[in-house]
PDB file of C-alpha atoms in Angstrom:
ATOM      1  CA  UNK A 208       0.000   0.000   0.000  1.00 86.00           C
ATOM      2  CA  UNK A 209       2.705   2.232   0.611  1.00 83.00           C
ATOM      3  CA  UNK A 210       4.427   1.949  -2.726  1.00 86.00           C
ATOM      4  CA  UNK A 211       1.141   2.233  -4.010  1.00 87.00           C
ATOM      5  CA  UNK A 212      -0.754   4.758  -2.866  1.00 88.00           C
ATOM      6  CA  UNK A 213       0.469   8.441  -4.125  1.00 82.00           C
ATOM      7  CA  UNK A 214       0.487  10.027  -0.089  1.00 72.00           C
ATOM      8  CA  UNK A 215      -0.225   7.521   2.919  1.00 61.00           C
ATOM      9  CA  UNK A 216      -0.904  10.385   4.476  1.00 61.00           C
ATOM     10  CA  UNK A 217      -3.515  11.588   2.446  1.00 69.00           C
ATOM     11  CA  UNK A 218      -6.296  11.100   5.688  1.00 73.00           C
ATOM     12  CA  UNK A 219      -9.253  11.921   3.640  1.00 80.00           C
ATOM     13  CA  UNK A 220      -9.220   9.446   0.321  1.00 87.00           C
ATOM     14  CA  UNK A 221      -6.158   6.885   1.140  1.00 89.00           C
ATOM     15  CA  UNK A 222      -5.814   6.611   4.630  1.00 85.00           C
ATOM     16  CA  UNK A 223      -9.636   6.373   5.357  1.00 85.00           C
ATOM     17  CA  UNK A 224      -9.481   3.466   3.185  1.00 90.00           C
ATOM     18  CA  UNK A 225      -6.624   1.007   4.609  1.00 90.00           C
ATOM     19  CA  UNK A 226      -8.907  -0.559   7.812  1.00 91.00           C
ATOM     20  CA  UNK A 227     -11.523  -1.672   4.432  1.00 93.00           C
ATOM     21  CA  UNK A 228      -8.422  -2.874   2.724  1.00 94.00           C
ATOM     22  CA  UNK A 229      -7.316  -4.976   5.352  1.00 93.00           C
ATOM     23  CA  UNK A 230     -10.598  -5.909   6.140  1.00 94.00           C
ATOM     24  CA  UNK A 231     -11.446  -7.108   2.797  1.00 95.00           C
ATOM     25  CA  UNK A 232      -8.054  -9.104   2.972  1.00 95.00           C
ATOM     26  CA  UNK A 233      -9.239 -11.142   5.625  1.00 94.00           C
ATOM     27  CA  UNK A 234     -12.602 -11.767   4.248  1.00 94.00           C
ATOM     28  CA  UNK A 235     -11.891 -11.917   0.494  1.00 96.00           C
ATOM     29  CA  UNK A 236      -8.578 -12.446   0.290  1.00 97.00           C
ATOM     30  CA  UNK A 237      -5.185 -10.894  -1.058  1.00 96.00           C
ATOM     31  CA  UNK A 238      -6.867 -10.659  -4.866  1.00 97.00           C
ATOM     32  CA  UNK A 239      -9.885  -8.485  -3.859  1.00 97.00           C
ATOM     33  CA  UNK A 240      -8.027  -6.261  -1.471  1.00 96.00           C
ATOM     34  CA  UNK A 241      -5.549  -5.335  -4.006  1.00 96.00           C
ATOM     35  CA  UNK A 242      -8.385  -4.939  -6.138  1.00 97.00           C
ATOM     36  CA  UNK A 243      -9.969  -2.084  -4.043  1.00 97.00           C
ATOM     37  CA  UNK A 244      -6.454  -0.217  -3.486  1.00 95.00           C
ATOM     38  CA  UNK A 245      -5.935  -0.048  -7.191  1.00 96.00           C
ATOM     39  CA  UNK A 246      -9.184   1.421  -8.119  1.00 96.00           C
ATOM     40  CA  UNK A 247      -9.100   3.554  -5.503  1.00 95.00           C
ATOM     41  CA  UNK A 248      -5.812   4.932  -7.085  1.00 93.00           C
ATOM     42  CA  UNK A 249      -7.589   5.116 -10.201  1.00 94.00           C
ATOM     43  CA  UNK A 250     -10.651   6.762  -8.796  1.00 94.00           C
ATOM     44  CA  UNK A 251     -11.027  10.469  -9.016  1.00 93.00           C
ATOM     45  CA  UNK A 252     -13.192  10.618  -6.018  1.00 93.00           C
ATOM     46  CA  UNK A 253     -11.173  12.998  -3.478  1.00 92.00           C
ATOM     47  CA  UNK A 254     -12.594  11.548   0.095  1.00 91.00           C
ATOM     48  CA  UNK A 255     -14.064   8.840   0.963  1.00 92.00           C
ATOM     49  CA  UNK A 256     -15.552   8.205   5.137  1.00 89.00           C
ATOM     50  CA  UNK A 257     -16.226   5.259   6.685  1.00 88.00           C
ATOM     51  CA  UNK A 258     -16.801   6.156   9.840  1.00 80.00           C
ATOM     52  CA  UNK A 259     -14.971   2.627  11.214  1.00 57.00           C
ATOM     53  CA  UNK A 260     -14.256   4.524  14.182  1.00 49.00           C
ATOM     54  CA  UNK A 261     -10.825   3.547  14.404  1.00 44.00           C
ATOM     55  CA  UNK A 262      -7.014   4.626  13.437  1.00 46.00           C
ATOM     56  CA  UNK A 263      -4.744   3.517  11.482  1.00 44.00           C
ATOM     57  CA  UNK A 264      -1.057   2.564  13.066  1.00 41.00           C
ATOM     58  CA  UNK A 265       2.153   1.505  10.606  1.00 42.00           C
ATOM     59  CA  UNK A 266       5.353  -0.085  11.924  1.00 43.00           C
ATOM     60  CA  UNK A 267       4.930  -3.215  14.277  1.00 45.00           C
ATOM     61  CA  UNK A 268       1.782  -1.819  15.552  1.00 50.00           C
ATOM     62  CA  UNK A 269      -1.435  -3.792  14.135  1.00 51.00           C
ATOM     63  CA  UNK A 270      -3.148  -2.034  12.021  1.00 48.00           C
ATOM     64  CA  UNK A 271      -7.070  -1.371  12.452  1.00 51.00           C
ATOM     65  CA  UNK A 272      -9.527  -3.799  10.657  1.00 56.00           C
ATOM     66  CA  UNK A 273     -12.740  -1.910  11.420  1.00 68.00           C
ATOM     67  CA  UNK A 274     -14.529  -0.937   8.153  1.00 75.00           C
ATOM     68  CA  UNK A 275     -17.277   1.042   9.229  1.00 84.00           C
ATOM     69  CA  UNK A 276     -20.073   1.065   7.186  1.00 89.00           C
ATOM     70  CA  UNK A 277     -18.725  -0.630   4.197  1.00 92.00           C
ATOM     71  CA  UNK A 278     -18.901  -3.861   6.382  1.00 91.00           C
ATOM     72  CA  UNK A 279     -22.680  -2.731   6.818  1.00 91.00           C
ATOM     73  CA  UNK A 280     -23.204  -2.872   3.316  1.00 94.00           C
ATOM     74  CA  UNK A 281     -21.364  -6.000   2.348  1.00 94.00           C
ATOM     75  CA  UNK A 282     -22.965  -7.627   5.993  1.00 93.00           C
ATOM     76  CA  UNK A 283     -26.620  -6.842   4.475  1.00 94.00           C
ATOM     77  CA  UNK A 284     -29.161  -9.108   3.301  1.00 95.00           C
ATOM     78  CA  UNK A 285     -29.246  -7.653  -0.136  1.00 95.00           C
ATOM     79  CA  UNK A 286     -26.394  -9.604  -1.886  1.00 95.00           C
ATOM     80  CA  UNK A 287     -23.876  -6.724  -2.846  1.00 96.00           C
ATOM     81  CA  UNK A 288     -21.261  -7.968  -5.070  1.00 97.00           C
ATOM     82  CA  UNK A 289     -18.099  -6.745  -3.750  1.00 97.00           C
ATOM     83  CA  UNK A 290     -16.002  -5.785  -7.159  1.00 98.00           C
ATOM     84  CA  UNK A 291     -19.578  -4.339  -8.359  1.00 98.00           C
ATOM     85  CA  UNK A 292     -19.761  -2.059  -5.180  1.00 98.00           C
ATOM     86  CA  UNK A 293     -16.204  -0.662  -5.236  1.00 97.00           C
ATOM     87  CA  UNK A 294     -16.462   0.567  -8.813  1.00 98.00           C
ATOM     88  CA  UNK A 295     -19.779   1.845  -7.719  1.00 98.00           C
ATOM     89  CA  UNK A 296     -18.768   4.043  -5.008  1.00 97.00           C
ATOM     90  CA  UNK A 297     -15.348   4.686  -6.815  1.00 97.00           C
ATOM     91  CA  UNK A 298     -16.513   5.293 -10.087  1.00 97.00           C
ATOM     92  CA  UNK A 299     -20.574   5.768 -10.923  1.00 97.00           C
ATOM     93  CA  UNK A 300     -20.734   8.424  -7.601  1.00 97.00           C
ATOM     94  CA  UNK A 301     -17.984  10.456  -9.004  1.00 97.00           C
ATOM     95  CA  UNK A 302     -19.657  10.419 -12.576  1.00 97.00           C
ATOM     96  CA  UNK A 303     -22.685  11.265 -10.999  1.00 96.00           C
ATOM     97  CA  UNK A 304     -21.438  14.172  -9.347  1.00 95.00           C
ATOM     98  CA  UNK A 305     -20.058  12.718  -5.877  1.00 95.00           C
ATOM     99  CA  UNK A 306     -16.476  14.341  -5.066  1.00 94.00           C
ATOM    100  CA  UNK A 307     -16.245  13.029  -1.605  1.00 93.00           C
ATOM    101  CA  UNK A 308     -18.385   9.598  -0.297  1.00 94.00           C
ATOM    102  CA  UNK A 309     -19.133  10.193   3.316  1.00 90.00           C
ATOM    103  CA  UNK A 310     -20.955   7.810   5.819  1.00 88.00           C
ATOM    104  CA  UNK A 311     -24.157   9.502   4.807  1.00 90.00           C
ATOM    105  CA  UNK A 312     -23.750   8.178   1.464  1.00 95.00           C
ATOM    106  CA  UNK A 313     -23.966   4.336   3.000  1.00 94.00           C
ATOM    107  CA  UNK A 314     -26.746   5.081   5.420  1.00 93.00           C
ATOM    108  CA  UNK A 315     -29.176   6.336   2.669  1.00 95.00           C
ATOM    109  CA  UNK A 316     -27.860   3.420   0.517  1.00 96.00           C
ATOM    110  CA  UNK A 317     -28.851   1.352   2.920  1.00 95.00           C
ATOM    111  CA  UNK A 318     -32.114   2.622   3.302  1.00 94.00           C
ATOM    112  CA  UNK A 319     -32.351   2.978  -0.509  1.00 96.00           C
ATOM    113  CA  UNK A 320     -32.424  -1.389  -0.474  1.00 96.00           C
ATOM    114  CA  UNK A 321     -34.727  -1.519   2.730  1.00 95.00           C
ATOM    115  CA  UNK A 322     -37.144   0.440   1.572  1.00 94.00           C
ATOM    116  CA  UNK A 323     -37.098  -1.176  -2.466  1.00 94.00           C
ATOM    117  CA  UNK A 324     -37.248  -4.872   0.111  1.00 94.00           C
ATOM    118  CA  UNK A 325     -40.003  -3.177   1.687  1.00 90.00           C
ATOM    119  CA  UNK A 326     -41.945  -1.805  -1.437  1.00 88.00           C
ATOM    120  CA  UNK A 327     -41.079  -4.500  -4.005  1.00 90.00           C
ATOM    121  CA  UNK A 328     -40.451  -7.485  -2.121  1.00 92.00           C
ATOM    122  CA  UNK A 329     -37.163  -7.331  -3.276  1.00 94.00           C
ATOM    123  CA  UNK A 330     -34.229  -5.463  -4.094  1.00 96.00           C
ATOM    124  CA  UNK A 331     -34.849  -4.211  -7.930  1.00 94.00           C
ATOM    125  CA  UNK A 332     -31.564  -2.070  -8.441  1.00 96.00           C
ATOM    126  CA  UNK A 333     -28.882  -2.877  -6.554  1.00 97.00           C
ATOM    127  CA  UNK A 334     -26.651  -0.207  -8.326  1.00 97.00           C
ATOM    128  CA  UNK A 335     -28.695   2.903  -9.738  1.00 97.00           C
ATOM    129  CA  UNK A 336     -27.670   5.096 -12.082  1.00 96.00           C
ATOM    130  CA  UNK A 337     -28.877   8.539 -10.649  1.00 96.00           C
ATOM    131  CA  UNK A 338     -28.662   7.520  -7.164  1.00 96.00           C
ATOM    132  CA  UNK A 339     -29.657  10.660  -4.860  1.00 94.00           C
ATOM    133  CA  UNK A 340     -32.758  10.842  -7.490  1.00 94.00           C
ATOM    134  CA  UNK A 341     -33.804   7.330  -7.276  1.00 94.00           C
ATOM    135  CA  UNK A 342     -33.375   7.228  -3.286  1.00 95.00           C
ATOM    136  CA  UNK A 343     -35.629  10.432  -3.305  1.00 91.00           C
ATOM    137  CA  UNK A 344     -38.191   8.840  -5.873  1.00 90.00           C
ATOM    138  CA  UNK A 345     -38.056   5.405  -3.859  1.00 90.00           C
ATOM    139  CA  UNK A 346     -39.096   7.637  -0.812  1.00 90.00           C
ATOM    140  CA  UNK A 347     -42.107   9.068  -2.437  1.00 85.00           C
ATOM    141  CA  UNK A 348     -43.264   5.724  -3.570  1.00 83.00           C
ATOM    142  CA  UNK A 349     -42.989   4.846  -0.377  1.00 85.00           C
ATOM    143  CA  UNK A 350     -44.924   7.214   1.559  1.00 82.00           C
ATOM    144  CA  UNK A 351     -47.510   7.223  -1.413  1.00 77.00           C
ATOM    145  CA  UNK A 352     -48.140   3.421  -0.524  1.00 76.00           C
ATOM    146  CA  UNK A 353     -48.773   4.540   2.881  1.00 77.00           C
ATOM    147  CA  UNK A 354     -51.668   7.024   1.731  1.00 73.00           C
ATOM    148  CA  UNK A 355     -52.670   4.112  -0.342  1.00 69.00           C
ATOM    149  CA  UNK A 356     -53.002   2.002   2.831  1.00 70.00           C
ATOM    150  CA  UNK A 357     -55.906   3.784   3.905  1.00 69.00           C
ATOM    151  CA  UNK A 358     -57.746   1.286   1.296  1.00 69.00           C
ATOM    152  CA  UNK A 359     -58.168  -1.818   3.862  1.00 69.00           C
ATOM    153  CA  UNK A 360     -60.054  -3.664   1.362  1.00 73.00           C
ATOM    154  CA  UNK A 361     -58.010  -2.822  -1.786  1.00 73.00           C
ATOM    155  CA  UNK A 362     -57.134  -6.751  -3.128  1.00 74.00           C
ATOM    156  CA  UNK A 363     -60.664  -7.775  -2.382  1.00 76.00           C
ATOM    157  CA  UNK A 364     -62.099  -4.585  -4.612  1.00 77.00           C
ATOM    158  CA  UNK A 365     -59.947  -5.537  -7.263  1.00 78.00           C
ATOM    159  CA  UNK A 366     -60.732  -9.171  -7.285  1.00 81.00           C
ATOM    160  CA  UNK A 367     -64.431  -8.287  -8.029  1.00 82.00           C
ATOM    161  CA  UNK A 368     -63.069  -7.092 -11.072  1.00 89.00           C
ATOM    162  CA  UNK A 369     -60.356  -9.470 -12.132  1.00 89.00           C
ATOM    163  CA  UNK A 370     -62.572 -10.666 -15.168  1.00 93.00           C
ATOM    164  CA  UNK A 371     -62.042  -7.135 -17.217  1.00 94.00           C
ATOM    165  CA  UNK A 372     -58.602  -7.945 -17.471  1.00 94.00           C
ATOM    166  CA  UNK A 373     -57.308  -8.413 -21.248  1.00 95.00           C
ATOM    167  CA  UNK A 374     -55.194  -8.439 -23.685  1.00 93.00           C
ATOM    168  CA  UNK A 375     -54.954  -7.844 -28.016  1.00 88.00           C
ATOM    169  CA  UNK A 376     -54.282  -5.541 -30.314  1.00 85.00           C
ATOM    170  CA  UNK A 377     -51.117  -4.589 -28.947  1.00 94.00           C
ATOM    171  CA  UNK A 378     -52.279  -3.623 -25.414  1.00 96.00           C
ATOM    172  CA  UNK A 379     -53.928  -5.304 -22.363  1.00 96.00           C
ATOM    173  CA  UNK A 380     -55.376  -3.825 -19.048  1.00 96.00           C
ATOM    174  CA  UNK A 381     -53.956  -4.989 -15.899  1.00 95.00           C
ATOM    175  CA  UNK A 382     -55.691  -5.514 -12.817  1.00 92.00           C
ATOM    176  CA  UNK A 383     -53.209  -3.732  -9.942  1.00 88.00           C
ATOM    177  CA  UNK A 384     -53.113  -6.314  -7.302  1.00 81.00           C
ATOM    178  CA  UNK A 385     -51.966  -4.343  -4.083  1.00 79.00           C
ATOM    179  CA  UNK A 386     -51.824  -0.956  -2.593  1.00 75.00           C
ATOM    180  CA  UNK A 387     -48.168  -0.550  -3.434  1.00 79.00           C
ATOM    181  CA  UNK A 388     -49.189  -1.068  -7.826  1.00 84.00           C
ATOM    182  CA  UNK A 389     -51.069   1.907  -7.089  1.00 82.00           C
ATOM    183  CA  UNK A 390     -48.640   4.099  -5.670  1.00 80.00           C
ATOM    184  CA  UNK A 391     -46.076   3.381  -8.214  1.00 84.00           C
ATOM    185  CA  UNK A 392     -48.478   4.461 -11.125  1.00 87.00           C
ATOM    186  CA  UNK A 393     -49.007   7.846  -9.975  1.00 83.00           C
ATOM    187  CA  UNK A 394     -45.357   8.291  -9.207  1.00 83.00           C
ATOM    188  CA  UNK A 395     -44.599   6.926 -12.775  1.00 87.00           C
ATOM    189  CA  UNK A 396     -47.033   8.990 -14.577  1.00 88.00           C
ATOM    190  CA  UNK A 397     -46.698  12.135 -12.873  1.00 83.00           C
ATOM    191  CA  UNK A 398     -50.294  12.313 -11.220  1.00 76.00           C
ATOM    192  CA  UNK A 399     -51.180  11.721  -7.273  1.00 68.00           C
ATOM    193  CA  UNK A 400     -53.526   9.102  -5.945  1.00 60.00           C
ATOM    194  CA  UNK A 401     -54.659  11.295  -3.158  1.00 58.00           C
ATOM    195  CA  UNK A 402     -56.857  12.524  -5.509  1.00 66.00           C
ATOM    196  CA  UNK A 403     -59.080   9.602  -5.917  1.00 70.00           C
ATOM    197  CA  UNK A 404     -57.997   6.846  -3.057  1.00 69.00           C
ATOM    198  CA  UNK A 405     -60.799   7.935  -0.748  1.00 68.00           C
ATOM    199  CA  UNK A 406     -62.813   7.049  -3.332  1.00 75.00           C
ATOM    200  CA  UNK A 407     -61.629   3.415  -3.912  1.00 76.00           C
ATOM    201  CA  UNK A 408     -61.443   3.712  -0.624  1.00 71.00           C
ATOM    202  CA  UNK A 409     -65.262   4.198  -0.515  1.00 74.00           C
ATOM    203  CA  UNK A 410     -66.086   1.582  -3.015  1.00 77.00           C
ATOM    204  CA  UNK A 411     -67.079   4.365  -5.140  1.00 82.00           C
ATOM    205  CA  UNK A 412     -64.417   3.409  -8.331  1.00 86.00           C
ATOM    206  CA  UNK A 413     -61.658   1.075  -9.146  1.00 89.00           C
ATOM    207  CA  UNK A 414     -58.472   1.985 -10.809  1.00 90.00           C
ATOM    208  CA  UNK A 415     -56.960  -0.022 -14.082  1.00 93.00           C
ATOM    209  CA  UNK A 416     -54.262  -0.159 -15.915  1.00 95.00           C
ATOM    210  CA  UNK A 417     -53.826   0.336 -19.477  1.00 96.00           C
ATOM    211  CA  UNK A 418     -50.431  -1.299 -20.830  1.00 97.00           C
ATOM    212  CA  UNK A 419     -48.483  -1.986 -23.862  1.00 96.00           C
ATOM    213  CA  UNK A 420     -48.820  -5.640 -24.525  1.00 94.00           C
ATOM    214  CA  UNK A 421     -44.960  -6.287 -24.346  1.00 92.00           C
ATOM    215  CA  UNK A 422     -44.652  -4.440 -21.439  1.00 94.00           C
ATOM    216  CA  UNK A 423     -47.121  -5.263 -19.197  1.00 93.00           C
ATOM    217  CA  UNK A 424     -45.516  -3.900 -16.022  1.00 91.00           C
ATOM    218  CA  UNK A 425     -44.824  -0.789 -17.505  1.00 94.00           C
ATOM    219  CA  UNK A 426     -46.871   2.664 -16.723  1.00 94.00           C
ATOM    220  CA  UNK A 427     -48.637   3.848 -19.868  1.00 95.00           C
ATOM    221  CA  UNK A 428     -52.122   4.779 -18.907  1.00 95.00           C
ATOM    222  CA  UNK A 429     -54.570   5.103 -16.010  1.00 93.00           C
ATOM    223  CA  UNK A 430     -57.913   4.309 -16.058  1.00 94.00           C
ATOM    224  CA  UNK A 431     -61.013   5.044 -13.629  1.00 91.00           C
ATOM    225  CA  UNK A 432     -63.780   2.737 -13.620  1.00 92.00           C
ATOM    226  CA  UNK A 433     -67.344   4.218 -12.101  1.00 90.00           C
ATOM    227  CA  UNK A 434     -70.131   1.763 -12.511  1.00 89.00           C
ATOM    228  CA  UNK A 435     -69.590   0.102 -15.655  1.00 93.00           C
ATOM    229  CA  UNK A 436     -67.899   3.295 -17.427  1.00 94.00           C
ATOM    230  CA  UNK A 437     -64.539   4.771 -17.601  1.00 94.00           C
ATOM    231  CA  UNK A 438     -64.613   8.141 -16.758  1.00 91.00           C
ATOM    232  CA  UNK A 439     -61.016   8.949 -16.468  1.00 89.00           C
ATOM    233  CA  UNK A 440     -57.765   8.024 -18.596  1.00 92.00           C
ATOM    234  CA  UNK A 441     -54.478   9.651 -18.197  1.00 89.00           C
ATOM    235  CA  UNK A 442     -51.389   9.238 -19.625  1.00 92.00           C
ATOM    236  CA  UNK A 443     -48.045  10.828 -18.107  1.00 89.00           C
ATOM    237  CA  UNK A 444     -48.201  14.526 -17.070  1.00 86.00           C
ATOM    238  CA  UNK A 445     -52.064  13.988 -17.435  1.00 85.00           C
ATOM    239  CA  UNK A 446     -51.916  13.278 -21.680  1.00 90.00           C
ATOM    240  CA  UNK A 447     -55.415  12.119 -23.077  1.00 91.00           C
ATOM    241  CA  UNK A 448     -54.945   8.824 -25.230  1.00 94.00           C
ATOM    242  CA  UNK A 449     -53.980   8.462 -28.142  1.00 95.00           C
ATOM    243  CA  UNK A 450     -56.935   7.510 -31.262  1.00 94.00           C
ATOM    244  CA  UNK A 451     -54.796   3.895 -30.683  1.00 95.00           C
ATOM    245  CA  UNK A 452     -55.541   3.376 -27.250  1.00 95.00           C
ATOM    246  CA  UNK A 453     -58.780   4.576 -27.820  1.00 94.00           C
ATOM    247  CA  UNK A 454     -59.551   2.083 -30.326  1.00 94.00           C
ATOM    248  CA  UNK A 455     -58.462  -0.593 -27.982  1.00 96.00           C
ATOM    249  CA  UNK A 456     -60.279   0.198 -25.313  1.00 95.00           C
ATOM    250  CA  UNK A 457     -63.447   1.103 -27.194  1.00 95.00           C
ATOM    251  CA  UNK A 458     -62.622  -3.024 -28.164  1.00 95.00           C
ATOM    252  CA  UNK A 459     -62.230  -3.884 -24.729  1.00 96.00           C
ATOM    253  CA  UNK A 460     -65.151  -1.971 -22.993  1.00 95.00           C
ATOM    254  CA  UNK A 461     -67.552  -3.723 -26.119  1.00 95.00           C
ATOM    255  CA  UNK A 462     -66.707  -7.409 -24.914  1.00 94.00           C
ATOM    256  CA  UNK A 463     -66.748  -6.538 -21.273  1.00 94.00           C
ATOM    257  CA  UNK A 464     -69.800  -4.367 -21.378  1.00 95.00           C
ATOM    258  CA  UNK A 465     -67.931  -0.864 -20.245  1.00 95.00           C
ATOM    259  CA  UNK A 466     -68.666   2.922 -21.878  1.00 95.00           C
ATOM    260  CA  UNK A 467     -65.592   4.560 -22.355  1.00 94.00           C
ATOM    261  CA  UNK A 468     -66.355   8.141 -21.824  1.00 91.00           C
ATOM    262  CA  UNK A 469     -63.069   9.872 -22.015  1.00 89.00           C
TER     263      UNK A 469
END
């Protein structure tokens, strides 16, 4: 490390680092800690803090093997793969803006897996691209399924209407299955469910889904259903449809008995 590093006594990027190194030496081995100093000289990230709580001593003096919050991450339930993770924090942050990672950094990413566990049911993105955005918009979808929670009775609604779901033509519409498919719509669309969950709520309407047929789990269209008409269909940032989706469900609400009237 000495010969490698540029300054050993550079506290804030290479010093910070050796209690990981050594760490990762005794739980990875020789290859993988050698890994992590080298990219770290390669990295243009100027500081890096993880808060292990603990100095580092040269000379005969044993050298701390606390790694802070990078054994946090690695000690998680969420399968991080080590070599992925280093170029993450070493490489992605800094191209996403990051010129220092600090222990803050590993307690939101932390919290950006718990609350994807939490929400999906499993960890979707292990490694995002735009990570302070997706953190924030994983928080919003978040407290959006907790407005959404208000609906007590929201699967058994829906399974009243499981028999208008369908496919052709292209499209289908999906029947969301729980609170959380909600939630995730309006994020993904641009529109908020406060605005009508009281009245799924209520028993009042259902919501739908209308998708691409090769994409079935992706946001294209919202529908309300009132009675045995659709009254409301937005696309993102509140579009109308397009004469296309129209046509579909014009299709759809004929062999299922519905009006469109939107």
């Amino acid at each position: 490390l000495y010969n490698m590093f540029p300054s050993m006594v550079d506290r804030k990027k290479y010093q910070a680092c050796i209690p990981v190194i050594f760490w990762i030496e005794e739980k990875y081995g020789a290859n993988e800690a050698v890994y992590f100093a080298e990219k770290l000289v390669q990295s243009g990230i100027m500081e890096l803090d993880f808060d292990g709580m603990g100095r580092c001593y040269y000379n005969d003096q044993q050298p701390s093997k606390n790694p802070g919050r990078f054994l946090k991450v690695m000690s998680s339930p969420y399968r991080i793969n080590l070599r992925r993770f280093i170029d993450y924090i070493l490489f992605d942050l800094y191209a996403q803006g990051y010129a220092k990672v600090t222990k803050s950094f590993f307690d939101e990413y932390l919290d950006y897996l718990e609350m994807q566990q939490g929400f999906y049911g499993k960890v979707k993105e292990k490694y995002p691209a735009h990570f302070k955005t997706e953190h924030d918009i994983m928080a919003l979808k978040v407290n959006q399924a907790k407005l959404v929670a208000r609906c007590e009775n929201f699967e058994q609604q829906n399974e009243a209407i499981k028999d208008l779901a369908y496919s052709g033509s292209g499209y289908c519409i999906v029947i969301p299955g729980k609170p959380e498919d909600l939630a995730e719509e309006g994020i993904n669309l641009s529109h908020c469910v406060g605005q009508y969950i009281d009245r799924v709520a209520e028993g009042e309407c259902h919501i739908l889904f209308l998708r691409r047929y090769g994409t079935p789990d992706r946001s294209l269209v919202t529908l309300q259903l009132s009675g045995k008409q659709i009254c409301q269909a937005q696309g993102a940032n509140r579009r109308p449809i397009t004469e296309q989706e129209r046509r579909f469900l014009m299709k759809w609400g004929s062999e299922k008995g519905i009006q469109i009237a939107v």
